[in-house]
């Protein structure tokens, strides 16, 4: 079990094992969720981290083509 001290300003440092487990580094943000038995610490993921997550080998598409595809998908529901 990992632990850290709380400063007089209410601050703490996340131990390295916690930072590694959450895959966070300096400048990243975390979110705290209060639960029955304590607090969950969750990494806040920037939308920028999603760039390139879905590989696409085709030609670039225009915003108009994207809008048409979205409309066609919504109409199919």
Short mmCIF file of C-alpha atoms in Angstrom, two decimals:
data_model
loop_
_atom_site.label_atom_id
_atom_site.label_comp_id
_atom_site.label_asym_id
_atom_site.label_seq_id
_atom_site.Cartn_x
_atom_site.Cartn_y
_atom_site.Cartn_z
CA UNK A 1 0.00 0.00 0.00
CA UNK A 2 1.29 3.46 -0.91
CA UNK A 3 0.83 6.60 1.14
CA UNK A 4 1.80 10.26 1.17
CA UNK A 5 1.54 13.12 3.65
CA UNK A 6 -0.88 16.07 3.45
CA UNK A 7 0.74 19.51 3.74
CA UNK A 8 -0.67 22.40 5.74
CA UNK A 9 -2.11 23.70 2.44
CA UNK A 10 -3.96 20.40 1.87
CA UNK A 11 -1.59 19.30 -0.87
CA UNK A 12 0.02 15.92 -1.41
CA UNK A 13 2.33 14.27 -3.92
CA UNK A 14 1.08 11.19 -5.71
CA UNK A 15 3.63 8.43 -5.12
CA UNK A 16 5.49 7.23 -8.20
CA UNK A 17 3.66 3.89 -8.15
CA UNK A 18 0.31 5.71 -8.33
CA UNK A 19 1.51 8.04 -11.11
CA UNK A 20 2.77 5.03 -13.06
CA UNK A 21 -0.47 3.08 -12.54
CA UNK A 22 -2.52 6.07 -13.74
CA UNK A 23 -0.06 6.86 -16.57
CA UNK A 24 0.07 10.51 -15.52
CA UNK A 25 2.99 12.89 -15.50
CA UNK A 26 3.76 16.50 -14.59
CA UNK A 27 1.07 18.83 -15.94
CA UNK A 28 -1.60 16.13 -16.25
CA UNK A 29 -4.81 16.38 -14.25
CA UNK A 30 -6.57 13.89 -12.02
CA UNK A 31 -10.18 13.74 -10.90
CA UNK A 32 -11.35 12.64 -7.45
CA UNK A 33 -14.54 10.62 -7.00
CA UNK A 34 -15.82 10.24 -3.45
CA UNK A 35 -17.18 6.72 -2.84
CA UNK A 36 -18.53 4.93 0.22
CA UNK A 37 -15.20 3.67 1.53
CA UNK A 38 -12.86 6.41 0.30
CA UNK A 39 -11.84 8.27 -2.82
CA UNK A 40 -11.02 7.10 -6.34
CA UNK A 41 -8.30 8.97 -8.20
CA UNK A 42 -8.93 8.95 -11.95
CA UNK A 43 -6.75 10.38 -14.71
CA UNK A 44 -8.31 13.12 -16.83
CA UNK A 45 -7.60 12.21 -20.43
CA UNK A 46 -7.24 14.99 -22.95
CA UNK A 47 -9.02 14.55 -26.26
CA UNK A 48 -5.61 15.19 -27.83
CA UNK A 49 -4.48 11.75 -26.60
CA UNK A 50 -7.01 10.18 -28.98
CA UNK A 51 -5.27 11.56 -32.07
CA UNK A 52 -4.19 8.63 -34.21
CA UNK A 53 -6.00 6.05 -32.06
CA UNK A 54 -8.01 4.89 -35.08
CA UNK A 55 -5.74 4.37 -38.06
CA UNK A 56 -7.10 5.60 -41.40
CA UNK A 57 -5.23 4.89 -44.62
CA UNK A 58 -7.71 6.50 -47.03
CA UNK A 59 -7.68 9.93 -48.60
CA UNK A 60 -8.49 12.99 -46.45
CA UNK A 61 -12.20 13.80 -46.20
CA UNK A 62 -13.82 17.21 -46.08
CA UNK A 63 -16.00 18.53 -43.28
CA UNK A 64 -18.94 18.34 -45.69
CA UNK A 65 -18.28 14.63 -46.28
CA UNK A 66 -18.06 14.07 -42.52
CA UNK A 67 -21.37 15.88 -41.99
CA UNK A 68 -23.01 13.78 -44.71
CA UNK A 69 -21.72 10.56 -43.14
CA UNK A 70 -22.99 11.64 -39.72
CA UNK A 71 -26.41 12.53 -41.16
CA UNK A 72 -26.59 9.20 -43.00
CA UNK A 73 -25.69 7.31 -39.84
CA UNK A 74 -28.26 9.22 -37.79
CA UNK A 75 -30.95 8.57 -40.41
CA UNK A 76 -30.26 4.84 -40.19
CA UNK A 77 -31.23 4.70 -36.50
#
